[in-house]
Short mmCIF file of C-alpha atoms in Angstrom, two decimals:
data_model
loop_
_atom_site.label_atom_id
_atom_site.label_comp_id
_atom_site.label_asym_id
_atom_site.label_seq_id
_atom_site.Cartn_x
_atom_site.Cartn_y
_atom_site.Cartn_z
CA MET A 1 327.16 -155.06 -75.02
CA THR A 2 324.90 -154.44 -72.01
CA ASP A 3 323.74 -151.17 -70.44
CA THR A 4 322.25 -151.43 -66.93
CA ILE A 5 319.81 -149.26 -64.97
CA GLN A 6 318.80 -150.53 -61.54
CA THR A 7 315.56 -149.49 -59.82
CA PRO A 8 313.87 -150.86 -56.70
CA ALA A 9 310.99 -153.08 -57.58
CA ALA A 10 309.12 -152.03 -54.41
CA THR A 11 309.64 -150.31 -51.09
CA ALA A 12 310.13 -153.03 -48.52
CA THR A 13 309.44 -152.82 -44.83
CA ASP A 14 312.26 -153.54 -42.44
CA GLU A 15 310.84 -157.00 -41.77
CA ALA A 16 310.59 -158.01 -45.44
CA SER A 17 313.58 -156.22 -46.93
CA GLU A 18 315.46 -159.46 -47.43
CA ALA A 19 312.72 -160.75 -49.75
CA VAL A 20 312.73 -157.77 -52.02
CA GLN A 21 314.75 -158.17 -55.17
CA ALA A 22 315.86 -155.34 -57.42
CA GLU A 23 314.74 -155.22 -61.02
CA GLU A 24 317.09 -154.14 -63.75
CA PHE A 25 316.50 -152.32 -67.01
CA LEU A 26 319.05 -153.33 -69.63
CA TYR A 27 319.83 -152.83 -73.30
CA LEU A 28 320.77 -156.24 -74.69
CA ALA A 29 321.88 -157.55 -78.05
CA PRO A 30 318.96 -159.64 -79.38
CA ALA A 31 321.22 -162.51 -80.41
CA GLU A 32 322.54 -162.85 -76.84
CA ILE A 33 319.07 -163.53 -75.41
CA ILE A 34 318.15 -167.19 -75.00
CA ILE A 35 314.64 -167.91 -76.28
CA GLY A 36 312.95 -169.73 -73.45
CA THR A 37 309.99 -172.08 -73.62
CA ASN A 38 306.86 -170.24 -74.78
CA VAL A 39 303.26 -171.29 -75.22
CA ARG A 40 303.12 -169.17 -78.39
CA THR A 41 304.48 -171.13 -81.35
CA ASP A 42 303.21 -169.01 -84.26
CA LEU A 43 305.29 -165.84 -84.09
CA ARG A 44 304.03 -164.30 -87.34
CA ALA A 45 307.41 -162.62 -87.41
CA ASP A 46 307.31 -162.34 -91.20
CA HIS A 47 304.81 -159.48 -91.12
CA LYS A 48 306.29 -156.92 -93.47
CA GLU A 49 305.30 -153.77 -91.59
CA PHE A 50 306.32 -155.20 -88.23
CA ARG A 51 309.79 -156.09 -89.51
CA LYS A 52 310.11 -152.65 -91.10
CA SER A 53 309.19 -150.94 -87.84
CA ILE A 54 311.75 -152.93 -85.83
CA LYS A 55 314.49 -152.24 -88.36
CA GLU A 56 313.83 -148.49 -88.60
CA ARG A 57 312.76 -147.61 -85.08
CA GLY A 58 313.89 -150.49 -82.94
CA VAL A 59 311.95 -152.31 -80.22
CA LEU A 60 309.80 -149.67 -78.51
CA GLU A 61 308.40 -151.81 -75.70
CA ALA A 62 310.86 -153.63 -73.44
CA VAL A 63 310.94 -157.41 -73.45
CA THR A 64 311.05 -159.34 -70.19
CA VAL A 65 313.93 -161.68 -69.29
CA TYR A 66 315.40 -163.46 -66.27
CA ARG A 67 318.89 -164.69 -65.43
CA ASN A 68 319.49 -168.39 -65.30
CA GLU A 69 322.06 -170.12 -63.09
CA ASP A 70 324.80 -169.39 -65.62
CA GLY A 71 323.99 -165.68 -65.68
CA GLN A 72 322.50 -165.82 -69.18
CA HIS A 73 319.43 -163.78 -70.05
CA VAL A 74 316.46 -166.02 -70.85
CA LEU A 75 313.38 -164.56 -72.56
CA LEU A 76 310.01 -164.64 -70.81
CA ARG A 77 307.87 -162.22 -72.82
CA GLY A 78 308.50 -160.51 -76.13
CA GLN A 79 309.50 -163.50 -78.25
CA ARG A 80 308.25 -162.03 -81.54
CA ARG A 81 310.04 -158.72 -80.95
CA THR A 82 313.28 -160.43 -79.99
CA VAL A 83 313.35 -162.91 -82.87
CA THR A 84 312.57 -160.19 -85.42
CA ALA A 85 315.17 -157.81 -83.95
CA ALA A 86 317.79 -160.55 -84.19
CA GLU A 87 316.88 -161.12 -87.85
CA VAL A 88 316.57 -157.57 -89.17
CA GLY A 89 318.58 -155.59 -86.62
CA THR A 90 317.76 -152.35 -84.81
CA PRO A 91 319.21 -148.84 -85.19
CA THR A 92 321.41 -149.31 -82.10
CA GLY A 93 321.92 -153.05 -82.35
CA LEU A 94 320.22 -153.41 -78.93
CA LEU A 95 316.75 -153.78 -77.50
CA PRO A 96 315.34 -152.72 -74.10
CA ALA A 97 314.88 -155.52 -71.58
CA ARG A 98 313.40 -155.71 -68.09
CA VAL A 99 315.12 -158.29 -65.87
CA VAL A 100 312.89 -160.00 -63.28
CA PRO A 101 313.35 -162.92 -60.91
CA GLN A 102 313.00 -166.33 -62.51
CA PRO A 103 309.35 -167.40 -62.18
CA ALA A 104 308.00 -170.82 -61.41
CA ASP A 105 306.94 -172.79 -64.49
CA ALA A 106 303.24 -172.55 -63.61
CA ASP A 107 303.47 -168.77 -63.28
CA ARG A 108 305.41 -168.50 -66.54
CA ILE A 109 302.90 -170.54 -68.54
CA GLY A 110 299.91 -168.74 -67.06
CA ASP A 111 301.40 -165.30 -67.71
CA GLN A 112 302.27 -166.19 -71.29
CA MET A 113 298.76 -167.48 -71.99
CA VAL A 114 297.13 -164.38 -70.53
CA GLU A 115 299.44 -162.12 -72.48
CA ASN A 116 298.60 -163.75 -75.83
CA ILE A 117 294.96 -164.73 -75.36
CA HIS A 118 293.83 -161.33 -74.18
CA ARG A 119 296.02 -159.26 -76.45
CA ALA A 120 293.89 -157.21 -78.88
CA GLY A 121 294.98 -155.12 -81.82
CA MET A 122 294.02 -151.49 -82.05
CA ARG A 123 290.46 -150.87 -83.16
CA GLU A 124 290.15 -149.12 -86.49
CA ALA A 125 288.50 -146.17 -84.78
CA GLU A 126 291.57 -145.87 -82.55
CA ILE A 127 293.83 -145.96 -85.60
CA VAL A 128 291.82 -143.10 -87.13
CA ALA A 129 292.14 -141.08 -83.93
CA GLY A 130 295.89 -141.65 -83.80
CA VAL A 131 296.37 -140.75 -87.45
CA GLU A 132 294.29 -137.62 -86.94
CA GLN A 133 296.44 -136.50 -84.00
CA LEU A 134 299.62 -136.96 -86.03
CA ALA A 135 298.11 -135.08 -88.97
CA LEU A 136 297.14 -132.19 -86.69
CA LEU A 137 300.78 -132.00 -85.62
CA GLY A 138 301.73 -131.48 -89.24
CA VAL A 139 302.99 -135.00 -89.93
CA SER A 140 302.50 -135.97 -93.59
CA ALA A 141 300.70 -139.13 -94.66
CA ALA A 142 303.99 -140.64 -95.82
CA GLN A 143 305.64 -139.91 -92.49
CA ILE A 144 302.65 -141.26 -90.56
CA ALA A 145 302.96 -144.53 -92.47
CA LYS A 146 306.70 -144.66 -91.79
CA ARG A 147 306.44 -143.80 -88.09
CA THR A 148 303.63 -146.21 -87.34
CA SER A 149 304.40 -148.95 -89.91
CA ILE A 150 300.77 -148.74 -91.01
CA ASP A 151 300.39 -149.29 -94.74
CA ARG A 152 299.80 -146.16 -96.79
CA PRO A 153 296.29 -147.09 -98.05
CA THR A 154 295.12 -147.46 -94.44
CA VAL A 155 296.64 -144.10 -93.52
CA ASN A 156 294.98 -142.47 -96.51
CA ALA A 157 291.63 -144.03 -95.62
CA ALA A 158 291.94 -142.83 -92.02
CA LEU A 159 292.70 -139.27 -93.16
CA VAL A 160 289.61 -139.27 -95.39
CA VAL A 161 287.40 -140.48 -92.54
CA THR A 162 288.66 -137.77 -90.15
CA LYS A 163 287.02 -135.17 -92.40
CA ALA A 164 283.57 -136.82 -92.58
CA ASP A 165 281.59 -136.79 -89.34
CA GLN A 166 278.77 -139.14 -90.38
CA SER A 167 281.06 -141.83 -91.73
CA ARG A 168 283.36 -141.54 -88.73
CA ASN A 169 280.45 -141.96 -86.33
CA ARG A 170 279.42 -145.11 -88.21
CA LEU A 171 282.99 -146.40 -87.96
CA ASP A 172 283.04 -145.71 -84.22
CA SER A 173 279.76 -147.58 -83.77
CA GLY A 174 281.03 -150.59 -85.68
CA ASP A 175 278.55 -150.16 -88.54
CA LEU A 176 281.35 -149.71 -91.11
CA THR A 177 284.88 -150.96 -91.50
CA LEU A 178 287.61 -148.39 -92.11
CA GLU A 179 287.70 -149.25 -95.83
CA GLU A 180 283.92 -148.87 -96.08
CA ALA A 181 283.93 -145.66 -94.05
CA ALA A 182 286.52 -144.11 -96.37
CA ILE A 183 284.30 -144.85 -99.37
CA PHE A 184 281.18 -143.41 -97.71
CA ALA A 185 283.18 -140.38 -96.55
CA GLU A 186 284.19 -139.59 -100.12
CA PHE A 187 280.53 -139.24 -101.14
CA GLU A 188 279.05 -137.98 -97.87
CA HIS A 189 278.05 -134.69 -99.54
CA ASP A 190 275.91 -136.50 -102.14
CA PRO A 191 272.72 -138.13 -100.72
CA GLU A 192 271.96 -140.00 -103.96
CA ALA A 193 275.45 -141.45 -104.07
CA VAL A 194 275.22 -142.49 -100.43
CA GLU A 195 271.91 -144.21 -101.16
CA ARG A 196 273.51 -146.19 -103.98
CA LEU A 197 276.36 -147.21 -101.69
CA GLU A 198 273.86 -148.25 -99.03
CA ASN A 199 272.04 -150.42 -101.57
CA ALA A 200 275.32 -152.00 -102.66
CA LYS A 201 276.24 -152.76 -99.06
CA ARG A 202 272.78 -154.11 -98.32
CA TRP A 203 272.91 -156.50 -101.28
CA ARG A 204 276.53 -157.44 -100.57
CA ARG A 205 277.79 -155.92 -103.78
CA SER A 206 281.27 -154.46 -104.01
CA LEU A 207 281.45 -150.95 -102.58
CA ALA A 208 284.72 -150.40 -104.45
CA HIS A 209 283.02 -151.02 -107.79
CA GLU A 210 280.01 -148.86 -106.95
CA ALA A 211 282.29 -146.05 -105.79
CA GLN A 212 284.29 -146.19 -109.02
CA ARG A 213 281.11 -146.01 -111.07
CA LEU A 214 280.08 -142.94 -109.10
CA ARG A 215 283.47 -141.33 -109.76
CA ASP A 216 283.32 -142.12 -113.47
CA GLU A 217 279.77 -140.84 -113.79
CA ALA A 218 280.71 -137.60 -112.03
CA ALA A 219 283.70 -137.18 -114.34
CA GLU A 220 281.47 -137.80 -117.36
CA ARG A 221 278.94 -135.21 -116.21
CA GLU A 222 281.73 -132.72 -115.67
CA ALA A 223 283.15 -133.37 -119.14
CA ASP A 224 279.68 -133.06 -120.70
CA ALA A 225 279.06 -129.76 -118.94
CA ALA A 226 282.45 -128.45 -120.04
CA GLU A 227 281.70 -129.26 -123.69
CA VAL A 228 278.29 -127.58 -123.43
CA GLU A 229 279.91 -124.44 -122.04
CA ARG A 230 282.61 -124.48 -124.72
CA LEU A 231 280.10 -124.61 -127.55
CA ARG A 232 277.84 -122.09 -125.86
CA ALA A 233 280.79 -119.69 -125.72
CA GLU A 234 281.05 -120.07 -129.50
CA GLY A 235 277.52 -118.72 -129.81
CA LEU A 236 275.60 -121.93 -130.46
CA PRO A 237 272.09 -122.24 -128.95
CA ILE A 238 272.95 -125.26 -126.77
CA LEU A 239 270.34 -127.32 -124.92
CA SER A 240 271.38 -128.07 -121.36
CA ALA A 241 271.17 -131.62 -120.03
CA GLU A 242 268.13 -130.57 -117.97
CA GLU A 243 266.35 -129.16 -121.02
CA VAL A 244 267.00 -132.36 -122.96
CA ALA A 245 265.59 -134.43 -120.10
CA GLU A 246 262.45 -132.29 -119.82
CA ALA A 247 261.71 -132.20 -123.58
CA ASP A 248 258.92 -134.41 -124.90
CA GLU A 249 260.99 -135.19 -127.95
CA VAL A 250 264.33 -134.15 -129.38
CA LEU A 251 264.44 -134.67 -133.13
CA ARG A 252 267.44 -134.30 -135.42
CA ILE A 253 266.80 -131.81 -138.18
CA GLU A 254 268.81 -133.97 -140.59
CA ARG A 255 266.15 -136.66 -140.21
CA LEU A 256 263.26 -134.26 -140.90
CA GLY A 257 262.04 -132.68 -144.11
CA THR A 258 259.97 -129.87 -145.57
CA GLU A 259 256.25 -130.12 -146.37
CA ASP A 260 257.28 -131.40 -149.81
CA GLY A 261 259.25 -134.21 -148.19
CA GLU A 262 262.58 -132.77 -149.21
CA SER A 263 265.55 -132.66 -146.83
CA LEU A 264 266.60 -129.26 -145.56
CA PRO A 265 270.07 -128.02 -146.61
CA GLU A 266 272.49 -128.00 -143.69
CA GLU A 267 273.24 -124.29 -143.99
CA GLU A 268 269.54 -123.56 -143.31
CA TRP A 269 269.31 -125.59 -140.08
CA PRO A 270 270.14 -122.62 -137.81
CA ASN A 271 267.22 -120.69 -139.32
CA VAL A 272 264.58 -123.29 -138.43
CA PRO A 273 262.13 -121.82 -135.85
CA GLY A 274 263.06 -123.14 -132.40
CA ALA A 275 266.20 -124.88 -133.66
CA ARG A 276 268.69 -125.72 -130.93
CA VAL A 277 271.89 -127.73 -130.60
CA GLN A 278 272.20 -130.88 -128.55
CA VAL A 279 275.65 -132.14 -127.55
CA VAL A 280 275.72 -135.89 -128.07
CA LYS A 281 278.34 -138.60 -128.03
CA GLU A 282 278.84 -140.79 -131.04
CA TRP A 283 280.95 -143.90 -131.25
CA VAL A 284 284.07 -143.96 -133.39
CA TYR A 285 285.48 -147.30 -134.54
CA PRO A 286 289.20 -147.01 -135.29
CA GLU A 287 290.38 -148.94 -138.32
CA ASP A 288 293.84 -150.47 -138.33
CA GLU A 289 295.56 -149.06 -141.40
CA ASP A 290 298.23 -151.76 -141.36
CA ASP A 291 296.31 -154.97 -140.81
CA GLU A 292 299.15 -157.21 -141.98
CA GLU A 293 301.70 -155.87 -139.52
CA HIS A 294 299.32 -156.01 -136.56
CA GLU A 295 297.21 -158.99 -137.54
CA ASP A 296 297.63 -160.59 -134.09
CA ASP A 297 296.49 -157.48 -132.22
CA GLU A 298 293.13 -157.22 -130.53
CA PRO A 299 290.78 -154.92 -132.50
CA ALA A 300 291.11 -151.30 -131.45
CA GLU A 301 288.56 -150.28 -128.84
CA PRO A 302 285.87 -147.90 -130.09
CA TYR A 303 285.68 -144.56 -128.37
CA GLN A 304 283.16 -141.75 -128.01
CA GLN A 305 283.51 -138.18 -129.19
CA TYR A 306 281.33 -135.11 -128.73
CA VAL A 307 279.21 -134.04 -131.70
CA PRO A 308 276.96 -130.93 -131.86
CA VAL A 309 273.65 -131.90 -133.49
CA TRP A 310 270.97 -129.46 -134.67
CA VAL A 311 267.59 -130.50 -133.27
CA VAL A 312 264.04 -129.29 -132.65
CA THR A 313 261.93 -129.99 -129.59
CA ASP A 314 258.64 -128.71 -131.08
CA LEU A 315 257.98 -130.28 -134.46
CA ASP A 316 254.86 -128.24 -135.25
CA ALA A 317 256.57 -124.92 -134.49
CA SER A 318 259.55 -125.86 -136.64
CA GLY A 319 257.46 -126.17 -139.80
CA LEU A 320 259.19 -129.45 -140.63
CA ARG A 321 257.77 -132.94 -141.00
CA ARG A 322 258.95 -136.44 -140.29
CA ARG A 323 260.15 -138.19 -143.37
CA GLY A 324 258.93 -141.71 -144.14
CA GLY A 325 255.66 -141.94 -142.20
CA GLY A 326 253.79 -140.99 -139.08
CA SER A 327 255.70 -142.81 -136.39
CA SER A 328 255.77 -140.96 -133.10
CA SER A 329 259.53 -141.18 -132.84
CA THR A 330 262.39 -140.45 -135.18
CA ALA A 331 263.96 -143.81 -134.44
CA SER A 332 260.84 -145.69 -135.45
CA ALA A 333 260.43 -143.66 -138.63
CA ASP A 334 264.02 -144.28 -139.63
CA GLU A 335 263.53 -148.01 -139.30
CA GLY A 336 260.66 -147.86 -141.81
CA GLY A 337 257.67 -149.70 -140.40
CA GLU A 338 259.30 -150.96 -137.19
CA SER A 339 256.68 -151.79 -134.58
CA GLU A 340 256.66 -150.01 -131.25
CA GLU A 341 257.50 -153.28 -129.49
CA GLU A 342 260.49 -153.81 -131.76
CA ALA A 343 261.59 -150.22 -131.31
CA GLU A 344 261.38 -150.52 -127.53
CA ALA A 345 263.33 -153.79 -127.58
CA ARG A 346 266.02 -152.12 -129.65
CA ARG A 347 266.15 -149.15 -127.30
CA GLU A 348 266.36 -151.47 -124.31
CA GLU A 349 269.25 -153.37 -125.88
CA ARG A 350 270.98 -150.07 -126.61
CA ARG A 351 270.57 -149.00 -122.98
CA ARG A 352 271.97 -152.35 -121.82
CA VAL A 353 275.02 -152.06 -124.06
CA ILE A 354 275.73 -148.48 -122.98
CA ALA A 355 275.26 -149.34 -119.30
CA ASN A 356 277.44 -152.45 -119.42
CA ASN A 357 280.18 -150.69 -121.36
CA LYS A 358 280.32 -147.97 -118.71
CA ALA A 359 280.20 -150.55 -115.94
CA TRP A 360 283.05 -152.49 -117.54
CA ALA A 361 285.23 -149.38 -117.79
CA SER A 362 284.68 -148.67 -114.09
CA ALA A 363 285.29 -152.30 -113.14
CA GLU A 364 288.55 -152.31 -115.08
CA THR A 365 289.91 -149.53 -112.87
CA VAL A 366 289.05 -151.42 -109.68
CA ARG A 367 290.26 -154.76 -111.01
CA ARG A 368 293.65 -153.43 -112.10
CA GLU A 369 294.18 -151.72 -108.77
CA TRP A 370 293.48 -155.05 -107.08
CA LEU A 371 295.75 -156.90 -109.50
CA ALA A 372 298.59 -154.45 -108.83
CA THR A 373 298.48 -155.53 -105.19
CA PHE A 374 297.99 -159.19 -106.07
CA VAL A 375 301.04 -159.49 -108.37
CA ALA A 376 303.21 -158.02 -105.60
CA ARG A 377 302.55 -161.05 -103.39
CA LYS A 378 305.55 -163.05 -102.18
CA THR A 379 303.91 -166.44 -102.59
CA ALA A 380 301.26 -167.80 -104.92
CA PRO A 381 297.81 -168.61 -103.47
CA LYS A 382 296.34 -172.09 -103.24
CA GLY A 383 295.44 -173.54 -106.62
CA ALA A 384 297.84 -171.35 -108.59
CA GLU A 385 299.88 -174.31 -109.84
CA ALA A 386 296.92 -175.69 -111.79
CA LEU A 387 296.29 -172.38 -113.54
CA ILE A 388 299.98 -171.98 -114.35
CA CYS A 389 300.15 -175.51 -115.76
CA GLU A 390 297.06 -175.02 -117.91
CA ALA A 391 298.25 -171.71 -119.36
CA VAL A 392 301.78 -172.92 -120.12
CA VAL A 393 301.02 -176.42 -121.42
CA THR A 394 298.15 -175.29 -123.65
CA GLY A 395 300.13 -172.25 -124.77
CA HIS A 396 297.12 -170.03 -124.36
CA HIS A 397 296.88 -167.24 -126.89
CA SER A 398 296.90 -164.49 -124.26
CA LEU A 399 300.16 -165.76 -122.76
CA SER A 400 301.79 -166.29 -126.16
CA LYS A 401 300.90 -162.76 -127.17
CA ALA A 402 302.21 -161.33 -123.90
CA MET A 403 305.48 -163.19 -124.34
CA ASP A 404 305.82 -161.93 -127.92
CA HIS A 405 305.38 -158.37 -126.69
CA ARG A 406 307.50 -158.75 -123.52
CA HIS A 407 304.65 -158.66 -120.99
CA PRO A 408 303.56 -155.00 -121.17
CA MET A 409 300.63 -155.45 -118.76
CA LEU A 410 302.86 -157.18 -116.20
CA PHE A 411 305.17 -154.17 -116.20
CA THR A 412 302.16 -151.88 -115.83
CA LEU A 413 300.78 -153.81 -112.86
CA LEU A 414 304.21 -153.93 -111.23
CA GLY A 415 304.56 -150.17 -111.67
CA ILE A 416 307.71 -150.47 -113.77
CA ASP A 417 308.41 -148.08 -116.63
CA VAL A 418 309.31 -149.91 -119.82
CA PRO A 419 310.40 -148.79 -123.27
CA THR A 420 307.48 -148.12 -125.60
CA GLY A 421 307.08 -149.69 -129.00
CA TYR A 422 305.56 -152.72 -130.67
CA TYR A 423 307.67 -155.20 -128.73
CA GLY A 424 307.42 -153.33 -125.41
CA ALA A 425 310.21 -154.11 -122.96
CA GLY A 426 313.45 -155.73 -123.98
CA TYR A 427 314.98 -159.03 -122.88
CA GLU A 428 317.04 -157.41 -120.13
CA GLU A 429 314.02 -155.77 -118.48
CA CYS A 430 312.14 -159.08 -118.45
CA HIS A 431 315.24 -160.92 -117.23
CA LYS A 432 315.46 -158.63 -114.21
CA ILE A 433 311.91 -159.54 -113.17
CA ALA A 434 312.58 -163.25 -113.65
CA THR A 435 315.88 -163.34 -111.75
CA LYS A 436 314.46 -161.30 -108.89
CA ALA A 437 312.33 -164.35 -108.08
CA SER A 438 315.20 -166.22 -106.39
CA THR A 439 313.17 -168.84 -104.48
CA PRO A 440 310.74 -171.51 -105.75
CA LYS A 441 307.79 -169.73 -104.12
CA ALA A 442 308.76 -166.39 -105.62
CA ALA A 443 309.26 -167.97 -109.05
CA ALA A 444 305.81 -169.53 -108.94
CA MET A 445 304.25 -166.20 -107.99
CA THR A 446 306.09 -164.32 -110.74
CA THR A 447 304.92 -166.86 -113.32
CA LEU A 448 301.35 -166.60 -112.04
CA ALA A 449 301.57 -162.81 -112.21
CA ALA A 450 302.67 -163.01 -115.85
CA ILE A 451 299.76 -165.30 -116.74
CA VAL A 452 297.15 -163.17 -114.98
CA ALA A 453 298.58 -159.98 -116.48
CA ALA A 454 298.52 -161.56 -119.93
CA TRP A 455 294.83 -162.36 -119.53
CA GLU A 456 294.09 -158.86 -118.26
CA ALA A 457 295.77 -157.36 -121.31
CA THR A 458 293.27 -159.13 -123.61
CA THR A 459 290.16 -158.00 -121.73
CA GLY A 460 287.99 -155.10 -122.78
CA LYS A 461 284.39 -154.10 -123.39
CA HIS A 462 284.17 -157.04 -125.79
CA SER A 463 284.73 -159.43 -122.86
CA TRP A 464 281.26 -159.16 -121.35
CA ARG A 465 279.63 -159.50 -124.79
CA ASN A 466 281.64 -162.55 -125.84
CA PRO A 467 283.05 -164.23 -122.72
CA THR A 468 285.33 -167.22 -123.24
CA ALA A 469 286.06 -170.29 -121.15
CA TRP A 470 289.49 -168.83 -120.30
CA ASP A 471 287.84 -165.63 -119.07
CA ALA A 472 285.73 -167.70 -116.70
CA ARG A 473 288.76 -169.78 -115.65
CA VAL A 474 291.00 -166.83 -114.75
CA LEU A 475 288.35 -164.58 -113.24
CA GLY A 476 286.99 -167.54 -111.25
CA ALA A 477 290.46 -168.10 -109.82
CA LEU A 478 290.81 -164.43 -108.91
CA VAL A 479 287.48 -164.58 -107.09
CA GLU A 480 288.72 -167.60 -105.10
CA TRP A 481 291.81 -165.57 -104.20
CA GLY A 482 289.85 -162.63 -102.83
CA TYR A 483 288.70 -160.47 -105.72
CA GLN A 484 285.07 -159.31 -105.56
CA PRO A 485 283.77 -158.92 -109.12
CA SER A 486 281.23 -156.35 -110.24
CA GLU A 487 277.88 -157.31 -111.74
CA VAL A 488 279.08 -156.93 -115.33
CA GLU A 489 282.19 -159.02 -114.64
CA ARG A 490 280.00 -161.84 -113.34
CA ILE A 491 278.76 -162.28 -116.91
CA LEU A 492 282.16 -163.84 -117.62
CA LEU A 493 281.38 -166.42 -114.95
CA GLY A 494 278.08 -167.33 -116.61
CA GLU A 495 275.98 -165.31 -114.19
CA GLU A 496 273.36 -162.87 -115.41
CA PRO A 497 273.69 -159.45 -113.76
CA GLN A 498 270.89 -158.45 -111.42
CA PRO A 499 268.65 -155.65 -112.71
CA SER A 500 269.98 -152.26 -111.69
CA THR A 501 267.76 -149.60 -110.16
CA GLU A 502 269.94 -146.90 -111.62
CA THR A 503 269.27 -145.03 -114.85
CA ASP A 504 272.13 -145.46 -117.27
CA GLY A 505 271.45 -142.67 -119.74
CA ASP A 506 268.16 -141.39 -121.16
CA ASP A 507 266.37 -142.02 -124.43
CA ASN A 508 267.05 -138.55 -125.75
CA ALA A 509 270.79 -138.94 -125.25
CA GLY A 510 270.67 -142.38 -126.82
CA GLU A 511 268.63 -141.11 -129.76
CA ALA A 512 271.66 -139.39 -131.16
CA SER A 513 274.24 -142.05 -130.38
CA ASP A 514 275.23 -145.26 -132.09
CA SER A 515 273.89 -148.27 -130.21
CA ALA A 516 276.44 -150.73 -131.54
CA ALA A 517 279.07 -149.67 -129.00
#
């Protein structure tokens, strides 16, 4: 099928009218076009979004062809569009084509080289501008992604940047990539957060990890403030976070005593002069009530819960005394003769544990988001075969456990809902994933995904404290394949984290919390 529109290529003078040839604009079936010789050999026609765009919206820019001696249409320019259209089809089954006179070989080669060498993709700033214009017209993010064949994360990042002038200006100047600009835009209202992001960028640390830590810290502050307000509404004399930070000391009444050295009954704590309540977090260590049934399970992760603690900030005014000696801090007194150096070392270790536990929780969010994209790959990266072989032949515990429980983490990373329960998914659900991998490359990638997901399922806050050789093996492979680990994750690789300039909790908050997190 061919539709023809003829237009004059130029207005000829009477003397040169014989030399003027008419150009035609046709709609041709892609399969009917002969692919001529082209200097471009790498078509990259397997690009997912490009193929999707051709299939849904057709070829938007006309290809260029000429007629050979047999009247067949031979392609000059637009090889990638034509090949892809022939493979995936177009809404009409046709593509637009401009018919020109057959060029000399030298002209053809030169034109093709110029077209490909000097072709440049859209700058990220231009993508942001285009996305913004579509959004202003009321087009949703999902529709923008569909119309432009730009992946949804890029569209979302562009929309974030359009609302942040400083970050957008830095994107326009080339100081930030679109991904970086979207992160800075999220925190543009917070100078301290921006400073931390700047430091991370300066020291080539992962902005994604730093941003997640900022989000988690903000969520924690919000939850802390909500608990303070809840207890305050119940009539308790709550110390705010600012008051705790400004106090010289915050001492638990339960650790103090009367002048006679006796402990004060709990019902009398509210009557102590200057007594207040501090909201603290204490660690809870779940105990498995059925150890025999779940003997192969990883130990349950400890968690924190809010606890209101009666305290005093002015020991002399309270009329109470420290029990067990004259140490200047409750912690030191409780340890019974602990030196100040030992007490400070213990407090420093406590701060390190708390900080690394928080950092690990934030890193887990970033890592699993990255893994969700990684396991969706069509082909396995270089070096995957060795990791697969090692995991399968050695029967690594993490893989054996995942197989026993029907790969719950793999389903999670793939975004597939599975039945809940001790054994997770059933055989049929797992069989669907396996049979979907119908080519050798896909099968290798699916197997790799299962191995990586199995390892991820066994990680937790215990991982940075007791890293194993398999932790280093798998995480090292992920780093080779593009993952940028956080500082706390680098401990698994045998690297000591660089000292942080940030404050991860204060002594007063730690005073009331268990340090063995």
